[in-house]
């Protein structure tokens, strides 16, 4: 079997997506997600200009060799653009292998270790009544675990509150990358945030009880000691996890957080290789691996990092926002179904417009997600529909502090 074409499809239904389509001489095609939110065209160009020529005439069955070839032959190795491009190739080759075998990819990864993936949804609100309504909405939709994000008095606009208007007019969580020529500047005040968040979780526990697994995303905005303070102050509310509590390029920072709090920690959505996790896993500084197949080099390395994490009783919490396309979500759902150390799957339903482009067989019922049993990944791309949605430049917002210092968003 030979690869005869590697085409890059950029489309923008509710937001920009980059998809790789690999075609073989037997007419079987495979899809891979290469969407890097806010930097999409960098990956599209990397694929078109640098990887596509290397793929032609290769045997699509040789997934591991192709992965190692693309990683090592670049010389410059990892990084978000490179690893999103390699991820798309890896996913597409697993898709092809599944179609040839007549099996869904999870069967090729060892079969199902569970009947479905327990998910969590994104509840949010500008105030407690709006937040409570959002939590009720998500419980009615079947979610059994809920992420809580709210506005903070004194901060005009911040990450993760769906009701906040977006420059694109889209729902905030469909388009965290606001369409426009320049990124949106938002404001931030860590002390106001640290004062407010514990009061929100106290109110949520009083209203909804102690059972529901609650999650919160710190979104990289705290220093280690501030993260430690928040983790400690949230202990009475028994969180399922506190995510991205502090930027983790310096993995040692998590030692300080770990010393001060038993609140479980989840990190890794901005990581792109296992090396980013190495200290965090080996020293058990985290409890959940937040990688996404799309940002982490694909299905192959995602399975490897989870096998490494299993030695330390660390579980998965794969990153599944709407800027991971239905192809990327399907890919990591196949991994999540197969591994033993699955924890929870983030699931934000894609918009109707996105689902008109990506015909997916993901099934969400009673709070559980299943990738379906179609051969391969189970997602097909409607290229006619994709062509109707032109790429539009979009940027993720960024923060500045009151004194004008730029800060993590
Ligand atoms: C967030 C993401 O879902 C999450 O946990 O951190 O929505 C993140 O903001 C986006 O993926 C950025 O593109
Ligand atoms: Mg996050």
Coordinates of C-alpha atoms and ligand atoms in Angstrom, one line a residue:
X1 CA 0.0 0.0 0.0
X2 CA 1.4 3.5 -0.9
X3 CA 0.5 7.0 0.1
X4 CA -0.5 8.9 -3.1
X5 CA -1.6 12.2 -1.7
X6 CA -1.5 14.3 1.5
X7 CA -4.0 17.2 1.4
X8 CA -4.5 20.0 3.9
X9 CA -8.0 21.3 4.4
X10 CA -8.5 24.6 6.3
X11 CA -12.1 25.4 7.2
X12 CA -13.8 27.7 9.6
X13 CA -17.4 26.8 10.5
X14 CA -17.6 28.1 14.1
X15 CA -13.8 28.4 14.4
X16 CA -10.8 27.6 12.3
X17 CA -9.8 23.9 11.9
X18 CA -6.8 22.3 10.0
X19 CA -7.3 18.8 8.8
X20 CA -4.9 16.5 7.0
X21 CA -6.3 14.0 4.5
X22 CA -4.0 11.1 3.4
X23 CA -5.0 9.1 0.3
X24 CA -3.6 5.7 -0.6
X25 CA -3.2 3.8 -3.9
X26 CA -6.1 1.5 -2.8
X27 CA -8.4 4.5 -2.4
X28 CA -8.6 4.3 1.4
X29 CA -8.2 7.7 3.0
X30 CA -7.4 8.8 6.6
X31 CA -8.0 12.0 8.5
X32 CA -5.8 13.8 11.1
X33 CA -6.5 17.0 13.2
X34 CA -3.7 19.7 13.0
X35 CA -5.6 22.5 14.6
X36 CA -3.4 24.9 16.7
X37 CA -5.8 27.5 18.0
X38 CA -4.7 31.0 17.0
X39 CA -1.7 29.7 14.9
X40 CA -3.5 27.4 12.5
X41 CA -1.8 28.5 9.2
X42 CA 1.7 27.7 10.7
X43 CA 0.7 24.1 11.0
X44 CA -1.1 24.0 7.6
X45 CA 2.1 25.3 6.0
X46 CA 4.4 22.9 7.9
X47 CA 2.2 20.1 6.6
X48 CA 1.9 21.3 3.0
X49 CA 5.4 22.5 2.5
X50 CA 7.5 20.2 4.6
X51 CA 5.7 17.0 5.5
X52 CA 3.5 16.2 2.5
X53 CA 6.5 15.6 0.2
X54 CA 8.0 13.2 2.7
X55 CA 4.8 11.1 2.9
X56 CA 4.3 10.3 -0.8
X57 CA 5.0 6.7 -1.7
X58 CA 5.5 5.7 2.0
X59 CA 3.6 2.6 3.2
X60 CA 0.8 4.0 5.5
X61 CA 1.0 0.9 7.6
X62 CA 4.3 1.9 9.0
X63 CA 3.0 4.3 11.6
X64 CA 5.8 4.1 14.2
X65 CA 8.5 4.4 11.5
X66 CA 6.7 7.4 9.9
X67 CA 6.4 9.1 13.3
X68 CA 10.0 8.6 14.2
X69 CA 11.1 9.7 10.7
X70 CA 9.1 12.9 10.8
X71 CA 10.3 13.7 14.4
X72 CA 14.0 13.0 13.9
X73 CA 14.4 14.1 10.3
X74 CA 13.2 17.6 11.2
X75 CA 16.4 17.9 13.4
X76 CA 14.7 20.6 15.4
X77 CA 12.5 18.0 17.1
X78 CA 9.4 19.1 19.1
X79 CA 7.3 22.2 19.6
X80 CA 3.5 22.9 19.2
X81 CA 3.6 23.5 15.4
X82 CA 5.8 20.4 14.6
X83 CA 3.9 18.1 17.0
X84 CA 0.5 19.2 15.7
X85 CA 1.6 18.4 12.2
X86 CA 3.1 15.1 13.1
X87 CA -0.1 14.4 15.2
X88 CA -2.2 14.8 12.1
X89 CA -0.1 12.3 10.1
X90 CA -0.2 9.8 13.0
X91 CA -4.0 10.0 13.4
X92 CA -4.6 9.7 9.6
X93 CA -2.4 6.6 9.5
X94 CA -4.3 5.0 12.4
X95 CA -7.5 5.9 10.6
X96 CA -6.3 4.1 7.5
X97 CA -5.1 1.1 9.4
X98 CA -8.4 0.8 11.1
X99 CA -10.3 1.0 7.8
X100 CA -8.0 -1.7 6.3
X101 CA -8.6 -3.9 9.3
X102 CA -12.3 -3.2 9.4
X103 CA -11.9 -2.2 13.1
X104 CA -12.4 1.0 15.1
X105 CA -9.0 2.2 16.3
X106 CA -9.6 1.4 19.9
X107 CA -9.7 -2.3 18.9
X108 CA -6.2 -1.9 17.5
X109 CA -5.0 -0.4 20.8
X110 CA -6.0 -3.4 22.9
X111 CA -9.8 -3.2 22.8
X112 CA -12.3 -1.5 25.2
X113 CA -11.4 -1.3 28.9
X114 CA -14.8 0.3 29.6
X115 CA -18.3 0.8 28.1
X116 CA -17.8 4.5 27.6
X117 CA -15.8 7.6 28.7
X118 CA -17.1 9.5 31.6
X119 CA -17.1 13.2 30.6
X120 CA -17.1 16.6 32.2
X121 CA -18.8 19.7 30.8
X122 CA -18.1 23.4 31.1
X123 CA -20.5 25.2 33.4
X124 CA -19.9 28.9 33.8
X125 CA -21.6 32.2 34.8
X126 CA -21.0 35.9 35.3
X127 CA -22.6 35.5 38.7
X128 CA -23.9 32.7 41.0
X129 CA -27.5 32.6 39.6
X130 CA -26.2 32.3 36.0
X131 CA -23.6 29.7 37.1
X132 CA -26.2 27.6 38.9
X133 CA -28.4 27.7 35.8
X134 CA -25.5 26.6 33.7
X135 CA -24.7 23.7 36.1
X136 CA -28.4 22.6 36.0
X137 CA -28.3 22.8 32.2
X138 CA -25.2 20.5 32.1
X139 CA -26.7 18.1 34.6
X140 CA -29.9 17.9 32.5
X141 CA -27.7 17.2 29.4
X142 CA -26.4 14.2 31.4
X143 CA -23.0 15.3 32.5
X144 CA -22.0 13.7 35.7
X145 CA -18.9 15.9 36.3
X146 CA -18.9 19.7 35.9
X147 CA -16.1 22.3 35.4
X148 CA -16.8 25.6 37.2
X149 CA -15.6 28.9 35.8
X150 CA -17.0 32.3 36.8
X151 CA -16.4 36.0 36.4
X152 CA -14.5 37.6 39.2
X153 CA -15.6 41.0 40.8
X154 CA -13.2 43.6 39.6
X155 CA -12.1 41.7 36.5
X156 CA -13.9 42.9 33.3
X157 CA -13.6 39.8 31.2
X158 CA -11.7 36.5 31.7
X159 CA -11.2 33.0 30.3
X160 CA -14.0 30.4 30.3
X161 CA -17.3 32.3 31.0
X162 CA -19.5 31.3 28.0
X163 CA -22.0 34.2 28.5
X164 CA -19.3 36.7 27.9
X165 CA -19.7 38.2 24.4
X166 CA -17.0 37.3 21.9
X167 CA -15.9 39.8 19.2
X168 CA -17.0 37.1 16.7
X169 CA -20.5 37.1 18.1
X170 CA -20.0 33.3 18.6
X171 CA -20.6 31.7 22.0
X172 CA -17.4 32.3 24.0
X173 CA -16.5 28.7 24.4
X174 CA -16.9 27.9 20.7
X175 CA -14.5 30.6 19.7
X176 CA -12.0 31.2 22.6
X177 CA -9.9 32.5 19.7
X178 CA -11.7 35.7 18.8
X179 CA -11.9 36.3 15.0
X180 CA -10.1 39.6 14.1
X181 CA -6.9 41.1 13.0
X182 CA -5.5 41.5 16.5
X183 CA -5.8 39.6 19.8
X184 CA -8.2 40.9 22.4
X185 CA -6.7 42.3 25.6
X186 CA -8.4 41.2 28.8
X187 CA -7.6 42.2 32.4
X188 CA -6.5 40.1 35.4
X189 CA -6.1 40.4 39.1
X190 CA -4.8 37.3 40.9
X191 CA -5.6 38.5 44.4
X192 CA -9.2 39.2 43.5
X193 CA -9.4 35.8 41.8
X194 CA -7.9 34.0 44.9
X195 CA -10.4 35.8 47.2
X196 CA -13.4 34.9 45.0
X197 CA -13.0 31.4 43.7
X198 CA -13.3 29.6 47.2
X199 CA -16.6 31.5 47.8
X200 CA -18.0 30.2 44.5
X201 CA -17.2 26.6 45.3
X202 CA -18.7 27.0 48.8
X203 CA -21.9 28.3 47.2
X204 CA -21.9 25.5 44.6
X205 CA -21.4 22.8 47.3
X206 CA -24.2 24.3 49.4
X207 CA -26.5 24.4 46.4
X208 CA -25.7 21.1 44.7
X209 CA -24.2 18.9 47.6
X210 CA -20.9 17.1 48.1
X211 CA -21.2 14.4 45.5
X212 CA -20.8 16.0 42.1
X213 CA -17.2 15.9 40.9
X214 CA -16.3 19.5 40.4
X215 CA -13.3 20.7 38.3
X216 CA -11.7 24.2 37.9
X217 CA -9.2 25.5 35.4
X218 CA -6.6 27.9 36.7
X219 CA -5.4 28.4 33.1
X220 CA -1.7 29.0 33.9
X221 CA -2.4 32.4 35.7
X222 CA -0.9 31.8 39.1
X223 CA 2.6 31.6 40.6
X224 CA 3.4 28.3 42.4
X225 CA 2.7 29.7 45.9
X226 CA -0.6 31.3 44.7
X227 CA -1.6 28.0 43.2
X228 CA -0.7 26.3 46.5
X229 CA -2.9 28.8 48.3
X230 CA -5.8 28.2 46.0
X231 CA -5.4 24.4 46.1
X232 CA -5.4 24.6 49.9
X233 CA -8.4 26.9 50.1
X234 CA -10.4 24.6 47.8
X235 CA -9.8 21.4 49.9
X236 CA -13.0 21.7 51.8
X237 CA -14.9 21.6 48.5
X238 CA -13.3 18.3 47.4
X239 CA -12.5 19.1 43.8
X240 CA -12.0 16.3 41.2
X241 CA -9.1 18.4 39.9
X242 CA -7.5 21.9 39.8
X243 CA -6.1 22.3 36.3
X244 CA -3.1 24.3 35.0
X245 CA -2.7 25.8 38.4
X246 CA 0.7 27.3 37.4
X247 CA 2.7 27.4 34.1
X248 CA 4.5 24.1 34.0
X249 CA 7.4 24.7 31.7
X250 CA 9.3 24.6 35.0
X251 CA 8.0 21.2 36.2
X252 CA 9.8 21.7 39.5
X253 CA 7.2 24.4 40.4
X254 CA 4.7 21.7 41.0
X255 CA 6.8 20.3 43.9
X256 CA 6.0 23.5 45.8
X257 CA 2.3 23.3 45.0
X258 CA 2.2 19.6 46.0
X259 CA 3.8 20.3 49.4
X260 CA 0.9 22.5 50.4
X261 CA -2.3 20.9 49.0
X262 CA -4.0 17.6 48.5
X263 CA -6.3 19.1 45.8
X264 CA -5.7 16.8 42.8
X265 CA -3.8 18.5 39.9
X266 CA -4.2 18.2 36.2
X267 CA -1.7 19.6 33.7
X268 CA -0.6 19.3 30.1
X269 CA -2.9 20.7 27.4
X270 CA -0.1 22.9 26.1
X271 CA 2.5 20.1 26.3
X272 CA 3.6 18.4 23.1
X273 CA 6.0 15.6 24.1
X274 CA 6.4 13.1 26.9
X275 CA 9.5 15.1 28.1
X276 CA 7.2 17.9 29.2
X277 CA 5.6 15.4 31.6
X278 CA 8.7 13.5 32.7
X279 CA 9.4 15.0 36.1
X280 CA 5.7 15.6 36.8
X281 CA 4.9 11.9 36.3
X282 CA 8.1 10.4 37.8
X283 CA 7.7 12.5 41.0
X284 CA 3.9 12.1 41.0
X285 CA 3.5 15.9 41.0
X286 CA 0.2 15.6 39.0
X287 CA -2.8 13.3 39.1
X288 CA -4.1 13.7 35.5
X289 CA -2.4 13.9 32.1
X290 CA -4.2 16.7 30.2
X291 CA -2.6 16.1 26.8
X292 CA -4.6 16.2 23.6
X293 CA -3.9 13.9 20.7
X294 CA -3.7 16.9 18.4
X295 CA -1.1 18.8 20.4
X296 CA 0.9 15.8 21.5
X297 CA 2.0 14.1 18.3
X298 CA -1.1 12.0 17.8
X299 CA -2.4 8.6 19.0
X300 CA 0.9 6.8 19.2
X301 CA 2.6 9.1 21.8
X302 CA -0.6 9.6 23.7
X303 CA -0.8 5.9 24.4
X304 CA 2.9 5.8 25.3
X305 CA 2.6 8.7 27.8
X306 CA -0.4 7.0 29.4
X307 CA 1.5 3.7 29.7
X308 CA 4.3 5.6 31.5
X309 CA 1.8 7.5 33.7
X310 CA 0.2 4.1 34.7
X311 CA 3.4 3.2 36.6
X312 CA 2.6 6.1 38.9
X313 CA -1.1 5.6 39.2
X314 CA -1.7 8.8 37.1
X315 CA -4.8 8.9 35.0
X316 CA -5.9 10.5 31.8
X317 CA -7.9 13.8 31.5
X318 CA -7.5 14.4 27.8
X319 CA -8.0 18.0 26.6
X320 CA -11.3 18.1 24.6
X321 CA -12.4 21.8 24.0
X322 CA -14.0 22.9 20.8
X323 CA -10.6 23.8 19.3
X324 CA -9.8 20.1 19.2
X325 CA -11.7 19.1 16.0
X326 CA -14.1 16.1 16.0
X327 CA -11.2 14.2 14.3
X328 CA -8.8 15.0 17.2
X329 CA -11.6 14.3 19.8
X330 CA -12.3 10.9 18.2
X331 CA -8.6 10.0 18.1
X332 CA -8.1 10.6 21.8
X333 CA -11.4 8.9 22.7
X334 CA -10.2 5.7 21.1
X335 CA -7.1 5.9 23.3
X336 CA -9.3 6.7 26.3
X337 CA -11.5 3.7 25.7
X338 CA -8.5 1.3 25.4
X339 CA -6.2 2.3 28.3
X340 CA -6.7 1.0 31.8
X341 CA -5.7 4.3 33.6
X342 CA -8.5 6.4 32.1
X343 CA -9.7 9.2 34.3
X344 CA -12.2 11.6 32.6
X345 CA -12.7 13.1 29.2
X346 CA -13.3 16.8 28.6
X347 CA -16.3 17.2 26.2
X348 CA -17.6 20.5 24.8
X349 CA -20.1 19.7 22.1
X350 CA -19.1 21.2 18.7
X351 CA -21.5 23.6 17.0
X352 CA -23.9 22.6 14.3
X353 CA -21.8 24.3 11.7
X354 CA -18.8 22.3 12.7
X355 CA -20.8 19.1 12.7
X356 CA -21.9 19.9 9.1
X357 CA -18.3 19.7 8.1
X358 CA -17.2 16.7 10.2
X359 CA -19.6 13.7 10.0
X360 CA -18.7 12.0 13.3
X361 CA -19.8 8.8 15.0
X362 CA -19.0 10.0 18.5
X363 CA -22.0 9.2 20.7
X364 CA -22.7 11.2 23.9
X365 CA -25.3 9.7 26.1
X366 CA -26.0 10.0 29.9
X367 CA -22.7 11.8 30.4
X368 CA -20.6 9.2 28.6
X369 CA -18.8 9.5 25.3
X370 CA -18.1 6.6 22.9
X371 CA -16.1 7.0 19.6
X372 CA -18.4 4.5 17.8
X373 CA -17.5 1.2 16.1
X374 CA -16.9 2.4 12.5
X375 CA -13.6 1.2 11.1
X376 CA -10.8 3.7 11.8
X377 CA -11.5 6.9 13.7
X378 CA -15.2 7.1 12.6
X379 CA -15.1 10.7 11.3
X380 CA -15.5 11.8 7.7
X381 CA -14.9 15.2 6.3
X382 CA -17.5 16.8 4.0
X383 CA -15.2 18.8 1.8
X384 CA -18.0 20.6 0.0
X385 CA -19.2 21.9 3.3
X386 CA -15.7 22.7 4.4
X387 CA -15.1 24.8 1.4
X388 CA -18.0 27.0 2.3
X389 CA -16.3 28.2 5.5
X390 CA -13.3 30.4 4.6
X391 CA -10.4 30.7 7.1
X392 CA -10.6 33.8 9.2
X393 CA -7.6 35.0 11.2
X394 CA -8.3 34.5 14.9
X395 CA -6.3 35.0 18.1
X396 CA -6.7 33.8 21.6
X397 CA -7.0 36.7 24.0
X398 CA -4.2 37.8 26.4
X399 CA -4.2 39.5 29.8
X400 CA -2.6 42.6 31.1
X401 CA -2.3 43.4 34.8
X402 CA -3.5 46.8 36.2
X403 CA 0.1 48.2 35.7
X404 CA 0.1 47.0 32.1
X405 CA 2.3 44.0 32.6
X406 CA 1.4 41.2 30.1
X407 CA 0.1 38.1 31.9
X408 CA -1.1 34.5 31.0
X409 CA -4.7 34.4 29.9
Ligands
LIG1 C1 -9.1 25.2 28.2 C2 -9.1 25.4 26.7 O1 -10.6 23.4 27.8 C3 -9.7 23.9 28.6 O2 -9.2 23.3 29.6 O3 -7.8 25.3 28.8 O4 -10.4 25.8 26.4 C4 -8.1 26.3 26.2 O5 -8.4 27.6 26.7 C5 -8.2 26.3 24.7 O6 -8.0 25.0 24.2 C6 -7.1 27.3 24.1 O7 -7.2 27.1 22.7
LIG2 MG1 -7.5 24.0 30.4

